[in-house]
Each structure stands twice: as C-alpha cells, then as structure tokens.
Amino acid sequence: MKISRVKELLEAEVLCCEEDLETELCSACGCDMMSDVLAYVKNQAVLLTGLVNPQVIKTAEMMDMRCIVFVRSKHPTEDMLRLAEETGLVLLATKFTLFEACGRLYVNGLRGEVG
Amino acid sequence: MAEAITFHYDVDGENFTSAGNASVQVKRKLRQLGFPPEIIKRVSIAMYEGEINMVIHANGGMADVTVSPEEVKIVLTDHGPGIADVSLAMREGYSTAPDNIRSLGFGAGMGLPNMKRYTDTMEIDTEVGRGTTITMTVKVA
C-alpha cells in the first residue's frame, strides 16, 4: 500500500516529506511503547502511535521505517519535524484513534508481520 | 576503508530528548561508509538501546565505536549505579525504570535482551557504585 493511500484512508494531514507519498509500504505496526517496537517489530514500514516525543522519530529511523502516523490528532514538535525531514520520514496526523486507524488499514489489506 | 575508524560521543544524561543522537550519527556514518543495511540496522538498534539505558539509569556516559571491514565494536561506558544482578537485568520484561520513563515509551525491560539479540557478542562489566561498561560487536563478514 502506498503512503498516499494511507493518507486517504486515515483522512490524514501530511506534516513532512510530502514528496515521498508514493513510497510503497509492506506492513505496519501500532504501538506506544518504543521498547516493544525495537524488540518485536521486524520489517514494518509504518508506525502508528499516540506517543509524541523525539524518540519516536529516532526509533523509526533505527528500524528503517518510512512513515509515522500520529493518531488522535496529535502533532509533533518542531524538533521532531526537523529530525524527520533530515531522515526522510513521512509524518502524517489523523483524527482517528490508534485502534480505528489500524483497523482501517488492516481491512484495506495492510498487514503486520507475524513472528 | 582499509584501516579501522573510531568515533567518540559523550552521552548527555540530563536530557532525554537528545538521547539517541549518537546512534543516529553512527547510523548515518555507516551508511556513508557503505555497510550492508542489515548490519547497520543491528548496530543502530543495539547502540540506541544502550544509549537510552545510559540516560535512564546512569546519568549519561560515553560511547566509543570502532568500525572496520570485519566488525563494528561499540563500547558504552558509564559511571552510574552499576547493575546489581546482571542475570535478572537480562530477563525480558524486568525493568527498574521509573514510571515517567514508561510514559515516554521506554522501560519495558527489553533493552539489554534486545542489545544481546542484535549483536554477535556482548560483555557486561559492572560494579555496584562504580558503573558499567558494555562491549558489543557485530560481525560484518
């Protein structure tokens, strides 16, 4: 699924790296614990989260992710936007909750990676 | 790159916001040096977890990274409280991190096990009241 489709399904606002919306995403994860993202996530390309601090951007960068979706209309700080811009991470913001946002992507074919 | 290259970073223990900056820098340098993506990812995650641990538990410290065509070696040194029971600290889910750290998305008790998982070797030299040195290597070849 392309990031542009994620944007559409989540009625999301693009906050950063709009030029990369045609990047293809193979799988996704939804999580507020960055410890768990670092421990359990394998090759997910998009992180959906309600957590807003610079460690979210750094965790996504460490995991080679391509996109972060902030749920419940949360918005990153200027520092976070700058960091994401340097990394080339697309940042989106959606009004939906984490559960609703994950569900919308799942029923439209985006999956997590099992195991 | 025929010779080994070393990088040194001071990790600021006062500022959780800047935690991970050294790991971000190392990741970018390894990319520039042309290391395989999977090696870069393993080094980055292990070092990032270690850097976060130093900030949470030890008021910061130092990170020294030696890069050669054969391996990447990461040495993390702090003068924090030390680890009283290393085998307990290595257990997944065991954490002594305070609640405010959990609210920032860390402290799930996965740091040390994760560092071991992503590296080929990991040694912990620790003494209560003196500090901790963790040496990790990731083989390239």
mmCIF file of C-alpha atoms in Angstrom:
data_model
loop_
_atom_site.group_PDB
_atom_site.id
_atom_site.type_symbol
_atom_site.label_atom_id
_atom_site.label_comp_id
_atom_site.label_asym_id
_atom_site.label_seq_id
_atom_site.Cartn_x
_atom_site.Cartn_y
_atom_site.Cartn_z
ATOM 1 C CA MET A 1 0.000 0.000 0.000
ATOM 2 C CA LYS A 2 1.338 3.438 -0.888
ATOM 3 C CA ILE A 3 1.650 6.169 1.750
ATOM 4 C CA SER A 4 -0.786 8.247 -0.335
ATOM 5 C CA ARG A 5 -3.427 5.524 0.186
ATOM 6 C CA VAL A 6 -2.736 5.512 3.954
ATOM 7 C CA LYS A 7 -3.263 9.263 3.926
ATOM 8 C CA GLU A 8 -6.569 8.836 2.097
ATOM 9 C CA LEU A 9 -7.904 6.016 4.318
ATOM 10 C CA LEU A 10 -6.991 7.870 7.510
ATOM 11 C CA GLU A 11 -8.095 11.284 6.169
ATOM 12 C CA ALA A 12 -4.667 12.359 7.334
ATOM 13 C CA GLU A 13 -2.755 15.585 7.156
ATOM 14 C CA VAL A 14 0.785 15.398 5.723
ATOM 15 C CA LEU A 15 3.263 17.058 8.076
ATOM 16 C CA CYS A 16 6.588 16.250 6.473
ATOM 17 C CA CYS A 17 8.241 14.795 3.335
ATOM 18 C CA GLU A 18 5.167 15.095 1.106
ATOM 19 C CA GLU A 19 7.365 14.270 -1.907
ATOM 20 C CA ASP A 20 7.634 10.660 -0.698
ATOM 21 C CA LEU A 21 3.909 9.839 -0.676
ATOM 22 C CA GLU A 22 4.292 7.318 -3.477
ATOM 23 C CA THR A 23 6.598 5.115 -1.356
ATOM 24 C CA GLU A 24 5.255 1.574 -1.042
ATOM 25 C CA LEU A 25 4.686 0.176 2.468
ATOM 26 C CA CYS A 26 4.797 -3.582 3.014
ATOM 27 C CA SER A 27 3.446 -3.796 6.564
ATOM 28 C CA ALA A 28 2.517 -1.782 9.648
ATOM 29 C CA CYS A 29 2.515 -1.749 13.440
ATOM 30 C CA GLY A 30 0.573 0.221 16.032
ATOM 31 C CA CYS A 31 2.336 0.836 19.339
ATOM 32 C CA ASP A 32 3.014 3.433 22.035
ATOM 33 C CA MET A 33 5.917 1.534 23.626
ATOM 34 C CA MET A 34 9.096 2.251 21.661
ATOM 35 C CA SER A 35 10.835 -0.509 23.673
ATOM 36 C CA ASP A 36 8.420 -3.003 22.123
ATOM 37 C CA VAL A 37 8.882 -1.559 18.634
ATOM 38 C CA LEU A 38 12.652 -2.058 18.992
ATOM 39 C CA ALA A 39 12.232 -5.569 20.381
ATOM 40 C CA TYR A 40 9.436 -7.131 18.366
ATOM 41 C CA VAL A 41 8.968 -5.242 15.142
ATOM 42 C CA LYS A 42 10.694 -6.729 12.115
ATOM 43 C CA ASN A 43 10.256 -5.053 8.769
ATOM 44 C CA GLN A 44 7.247 -2.842 9.288
ATOM 45 C CA ALA A 45 7.448 0.294 7.229
ATOM 46 C CA VAL A 46 4.840 2.396 9.006
ATOM 47 C CA LEU A 47 4.379 3.066 12.716
ATOM 48 C CA LEU A 48 1.030 4.255 14.078
ATOM 49 C CA THR A 49 1.348 5.788 17.538
ATOM 50 C CA GLY A 50 -0.177 8.153 20.062
ATOM 51 C CA LEU A 51 3.214 8.928 21.578
ATOM 52 C CA VAL A 52 4.763 12.293 20.737
ATOM 53 C CA ASN A 53 8.445 12.791 21.559
ATOM 54 C CA PRO A 54 11.711 12.822 19.567
ATOM 55 C CA GLN A 55 12.414 9.194 20.482
ATOM 56 C CA VAL A 56 9.514 8.151 18.232
ATOM 57 C CA ILE A 57 11.337 9.609 15.229
ATOM 58 C CA LYS A 58 14.675 8.101 16.285
ATOM 59 C CA THR A 59 13.103 4.684 16.896
ATOM 60 C CA ALA A 60 11.505 4.744 13.437
ATOM 61 C CA GLU A 61 14.837 5.745 11.915
ATOM 62 C CA MET A 62 16.657 2.913 13.709
ATOM 63 C CA MET A 63 14.047 0.462 12.393
ATOM 64 C CA ASP A 64 14.363 1.750 8.787
ATOM 65 C CA MET A 65 10.695 2.764 8.737
ATOM 66 C CA ARG A 66 9.322 5.073 6.037
ATOM 67 C CA CYS A 67 6.297 6.693 7.691
ATOM 68 C CA ILE A 68 4.824 7.559 11.098
ATOM 69 C CA VAL A 69 1.118 8.227 11.664
ATOM 70 C CA PHE A 70 0.244 10.215 14.787
ATOM 71 C CA VAL A 71 -3.251 9.312 15.961
ATOM 72 C CA ARG A 72 -5.918 11.283 17.880
ATOM 73 C CA SER A 73 -4.894 14.490 16.079
ATOM 74 C CA LYS A 74 -1.581 14.644 17.910
ATOM 75 C CA HIS A 75 1.081 16.773 16.291
ATOM 76 C CA PRO A 76 4.865 16.511 16.539
ATOM 77 C CA THR A 77 7.034 19.365 17.785
ATOM 78 C CA GLU A 78 9.278 21.488 15.555
ATOM 79 C CA ASP A 79 12.312 19.471 16.697
ATOM 80 C CA MET A 80 10.608 16.255 15.659
ATOM 81 C CA LEU A 81 9.667 17.677 12.255
ATOM 82 C CA ARG A 82 13.275 18.743 11.673
ATOM 83 C CA LEU A 83 14.585 15.313 12.635
ATOM 84 C CA ALA A 84 12.075 13.572 10.357
ATOM 85 C CA GLU A 85 12.972 15.892 7.491
ATOM 86 C CA GLU A 86 16.665 15.012 7.880
ATOM 87 C CA THR A 87 15.813 11.315 7.884
ATOM 88 C CA GLY A 88 13.289 11.464 5.053
ATOM 89 C CA LEU A 89 10.443 10.075 7.161
ATOM 90 C CA VAL A 90 6.908 10.920 6.085
ATOM 91 C CA LEU A 91 4.840 12.156 9.050
ATOM 92 C CA LEU A 92 1.032 12.014 8.965
ATOM 93 C CA ALA A 93 -1.577 13.069 11.545
ATOM 94 C CA THR A 94 -5.049 11.559 11.730
ATOM 95 C CA LYS A 95 -8.059 12.331 13.912
ATOM 96 C CA PHE A 96 -8.759 8.601 14.391
ATOM 97 C CA THR A 97 -7.754 6.593 17.476
ATOM 98 C CA LEU A 98 -4.956 4.025 17.257
ATOM 99 C CA PHE A 99 -7.493 1.183 17.162
ATOM 100 C CA GLU A 100 -9.623 2.779 14.463
ATOM 101 C CA ALA A 101 -6.628 3.813 12.344
ATOM 102 C CA CYS A 102 -5.055 0.336 12.479
ATOM 103 C CA GLY A 103 -8.431 -1.224 11.658
ATOM 104 C CA ARG A 104 -8.940 0.975 8.607
ATOM 105 C CA LEU A 105 -5.545 -0.001 7.208
ATOM 106 C CA TYR A 106 -5.992 -3.687 8.048
ATOM 107 C CA VAL A 107 -9.363 -4.106 6.328
ATOM 108 C CA ASN A 108 -7.882 -2.449 3.265
ATOM 109 C CA GLY A 109 -5.117 -5.003 3.022
ATOM 110 C CA LEU A 110 -2.155 -3.682 5.042
ATOM 111 C CA ARG A 111 -0.910 -6.299 7.489
ATOM 112 C CA GLY A 112 1.509 -6.623 10.393
ATOM 113 C CA GLU A 113 4.323 -9.121 10.194
ATOM 114 C CA VAL A 114 3.736 -12.221 12.267
ATOM 115 C CA GLY A 115 6.589 -13.842 14.187
ATOM 116 C CA MET B 1 38.170 1.506 4.208
ATOM 117 C CA ALA B 2 41.317 -0.491 4.990
ATOM 118 C CA GLU B 3 42.008 0.872 8.475
ATOM 119 C CA ALA B 4 39.686 0.887 11.469
ATOM 120 C CA ILE B 5 37.889 4.181 12.160
ATOM 121 C CA THR B 6 36.836 5.256 15.638
ATOM 122 C CA PHE B 7 34.072 7.599 16.749
ATOM 123 C CA HIS B 8 33.636 9.013 20.237
ATOM 124 C CA TYR B 9 30.451 10.516 21.678
ATOM 125 C CA ASP B 10 29.557 11.963 25.060
ATOM 126 C CA VAL B 11 26.025 10.962 26.004
ATOM 127 C CA ASP B 12 24.204 13.702 27.914
ATOM 128 C CA GLY B 13 22.386 12.203 30.877
ATOM 129 C CA GLU B 14 20.401 15.312 31.704
ATOM 130 C CA ASN B 15 18.333 15.423 28.579
ATOM 131 C CA PHE B 16 16.093 12.548 27.474
ATOM 132 C CA THR B 17 15.171 14.494 24.341
ATOM 133 C CA SER B 18 18.700 14.215 22.966
ATOM 134 C CA ALA B 19 19.097 10.525 23.894
ATOM 135 C CA GLY B 20 19.846 8.522 20.785
ATOM 136 C CA ASN B 21 21.692 11.296 18.961
ATOM 137 C CA ALA B 22 24.971 9.325 18.953
ATOM 138 C CA SER B 23 23.206 6.285 17.473
ATOM 139 C CA VAL B 24 21.619 8.425 14.765
ATOM 140 C CA GLN B 25 25.085 9.791 13.889
ATOM 141 C CA VAL B 26 26.635 6.306 13.788
ATOM 142 C CA LYS B 27 23.845 5.017 11.579
ATOM 143 C CA ARG B 28 24.423 7.839 9.101
ATOM 144 C CA LYS B 29 28.206 7.281 9.108
ATOM 145 C CA LEU B 30 27.815 3.546 8.487
ATOM 146 C CA ARG B 31 25.503 4.344 5.573
ATOM 147 C CA GLN B 32 28.088 6.714 4.114
ATOM 148 C CA LEU B 33 30.744 4.012 4.516
ATOM 149 C CA GLY B 34 28.557 1.622 2.517
ATOM 150 C CA PHE B 35 27.870 -1.091 5.104
ATOM 151 C CA PRO B 36 25.018 -3.537 4.328
ATOM 152 C CA PRO B 37 21.588 -2.291 5.584
ATOM 153 C CA GLU B 38 21.033 -5.309 7.838
ATOM 154 C CA ILE B 39 24.376 -4.731 9.624
ATOM 155 C CA ILE B 40 23.598 -1.027 10.016
ATOM 156 C CA LYS B 41 20.186 -1.824 11.491
ATOM 157 C CA ARG B 42 21.609 -4.267 14.046
ATOM 158 C CA VAL B 43 24.352 -1.836 15.145
ATOM 159 C CA SER B 44 21.912 1.069 15.336
ATOM 160 C CA ILE B 45 19.286 -0.722 17.411
ATOM 161 C CA ALA B 46 21.817 -2.198 19.865
ATOM 162 C CA MET B 47 23.588 1.122 20.338
ATOM 163 C CA TYR B 48 20.331 3.073 20.605
ATOM 164 C CA GLU B 49 19.033 0.758 23.345
ATOM 165 C CA GLY B 50 22.337 1.127 25.192
ATOM 166 C CA GLU B 51 22.325 4.891 24.834
ATOM 167 C CA ILE B 52 18.765 5.120 26.159
ATOM 168 C CA ASN B 53 19.757 2.911 29.110
ATOM 169 C CA MET B 54 22.689 5.196 29.946
ATOM 170 C CA VAL B 55 20.399 8.209 30.008
ATOM 171 C CA ILE B 56 17.664 6.493 32.046
ATOM 172 C CA HIS B 57 19.847 4.728 34.603
ATOM 173 C CA ALA B 58 23.329 6.231 34.700
ATOM 174 C CA ASN B 59 23.071 9.962 34.044
ATOM 175 C CA GLY B 60 24.780 9.545 30.680
ATOM 176 C CA GLY B 61 28.232 8.319 29.764
ATOM 177 C CA MET B 62 30.432 7.734 26.725
ATOM 178 C CA ALA B 63 30.031 5.783 23.516
ATOM 179 C CA ASP B 64 33.067 4.639 21.513
ATOM 180 C CA VAL B 65 32.507 2.951 18.182
ATOM 181 C CA THR B 66 35.256 1.254 16.183
ATOM 182 C CA VAL B 67 34.434 0.416 12.599
ATOM 183 C CA SER B 68 36.490 -1.943 10.455
ATOM 184 C CA PRO B 69 35.675 -4.030 7.376
ATOM 185 C CA GLU B 70 35.393 -7.097 9.650
ATOM 186 C CA GLU B 71 33.293 -5.812 12.537
ATOM 187 C CA VAL B 72 31.686 -2.882 14.319
ATOM 188 C CA LYS B 73 32.551 -2.628 18.014
ATOM 189 C CA ILE B 74 30.504 -0.469 20.389
ATOM 190 C CA VAL B 75 31.770 0.308 23.890
ATOM 191 C CA LEU B 76 29.350 2.091 26.220
ATOM 192 C CA THR B 77 30.845 3.349 29.478
ATOM 193 C CA ASP B 78 29.035 4.981 32.373
ATOM 194 C CA HIS B 79 29.722 5.867 35.977
ATOM 195 C CA GLY B 80 26.184 5.157 37.128
ATOM 196 C CA PRO B 81 24.956 2.901 39.928
ATOM 197 C CA GLY B 82 26.031 -0.365 38.259
ATOM 198 C CA ILE B 83 23.834 -3.438 37.765
ATOM 199 C CA ALA B 84 23.315 -5.423 40.961
ATOM 200 C CA ASP B 85 22.046 -8.614 39.308
ATOM 201 C CA VAL B 86 23.041 -8.970 35.660
ATOM 202 C CA SER B 87 21.095 -12.195 35.021
ATOM 203 C CA LEU B 88 17.933 -10.546 36.353
ATOM 204 C CA ALA B 89 18.572 -7.439 34.235
ATOM 205 C CA MET B 90 18.940 -9.677 31.171
ATOM 206 C CA ARG B 91 15.482 -11.163 31.720
ATOM 207 C CA GLU B 92 12.910 -9.893 29.213
ATOM 208 C CA GLY B 93 10.350 -7.684 30.911
ATOM 209 C CA TYR B 94 12.442 -6.915 34.006
ATOM 210 C CA SER B 95 12.935 -3.172 34.420
ATOM 211 C CA THR B 96 13.882 -0.735 37.149
ATOM 212 C CA ALA B 97 12.992 2.296 35.016
ATOM 213 C CA PRO B 98 10.740 4.850 36.739
ATOM 214 C CA ASP B 99 7.147 5.470 35.609
ATOM 215 C CA ASN B 100 7.992 8.778 33.928
ATOM 216 C CA ILE B 101 10.286 6.872 31.541
ATOM 217 C CA ARG B 102 7.465 4.430 30.701
ATOM 218 C CA SER B 103 5.273 7.370 29.783
ATOM 219 C CA LEU B 104 7.969 8.298 27.230
ATOM 220 C CA GLY B 105 7.715 4.862 25.608
ATOM 221 C CA PHE B 106 10.658 3.094 27.249
ATOM 222 C CA GLY B 107 11.341 0.935 30.299
ATOM 223 C CA ALA B 108 9.638 -2.260 29.147
ATOM 224 C CA GLY B 109 12.590 -4.350 30.267
ATOM 225 C CA MET B 110 13.675 -5.153 26.732
ATOM 226 C CA GLY B 111 16.835 -3.046 26.429
ATOM 227 C CA LEU B 112 19.618 -5.440 27.478
ATOM 228 C CA PRO B 113 17.989 -8.571 25.949
ATOM 229 C CA ASN B 114 17.496 -6.645 22.738
ATOM 230 C CA MET B 115 21.125 -5.494 22.689
ATOM 231 C CA LYS B 116 22.217 -9.128 23.017
ATOM 232 C CA ARG B 117 19.763 -10.250 20.326
ATOM 233 C CA TYR B 118 21.034 -7.809 17.723
ATOM 234 C CA THR B 119 24.776 -8.297 18.316
ATOM 235 C CA ASP B 120 27.196 -11.207 17.871
ATOM 236 C CA THR B 121 28.931 -10.684 21.215
ATOM 237 C CA MET B 122 28.033 -8.666 24.306
ATOM 238 C CA GLU B 123 30.011 -8.369 27.528
ATOM 239 C CA ILE B 124 28.858 -6.527 30.630
ATOM 240 C CA ASP B 125 31.455 -5.325 33.108
ATOM 241 C CA THR B 126 29.660 -3.777 36.052
ATOM 242 C CA GLU B 127 30.203 -2.972 39.686
ATOM 243 C CA VAL B 128 27.626 -1.518 42.030
ATOM 244 C CA GLY B 129 28.575 2.048 42.899
ATOM 245 C CA ARG B 130 31.251 2.229 40.200
ATOM 246 C CA GLY B 131 29.463 1.951 36.868
ATOM 247 C CA THR B 132 29.025 -0.236 33.841
ATOM 248 C CA THR B 133 30.897 -0.878 30.614
ATOM 249 C CA ILE B 134 29.109 -2.791 27.876
ATOM 250 C CA THR B 135 31.090 -4.013 24.880
ATOM 251 C CA MET B 136 29.185 -5.262 21.849
ATOM 252 C CA THR B 137 30.363 -6.428 18.439
ATOM 253 C CA VAL B 138 28.546 -7.002 15.180
ATOM 254 C CA LYS B 139 30.479 -9.076 12.642
ATOM 255 C CA VAL B 140 30.401 -7.733 9.126
ATOM 256 C CA ALA B 141 31.937 -10.556 7.153
#
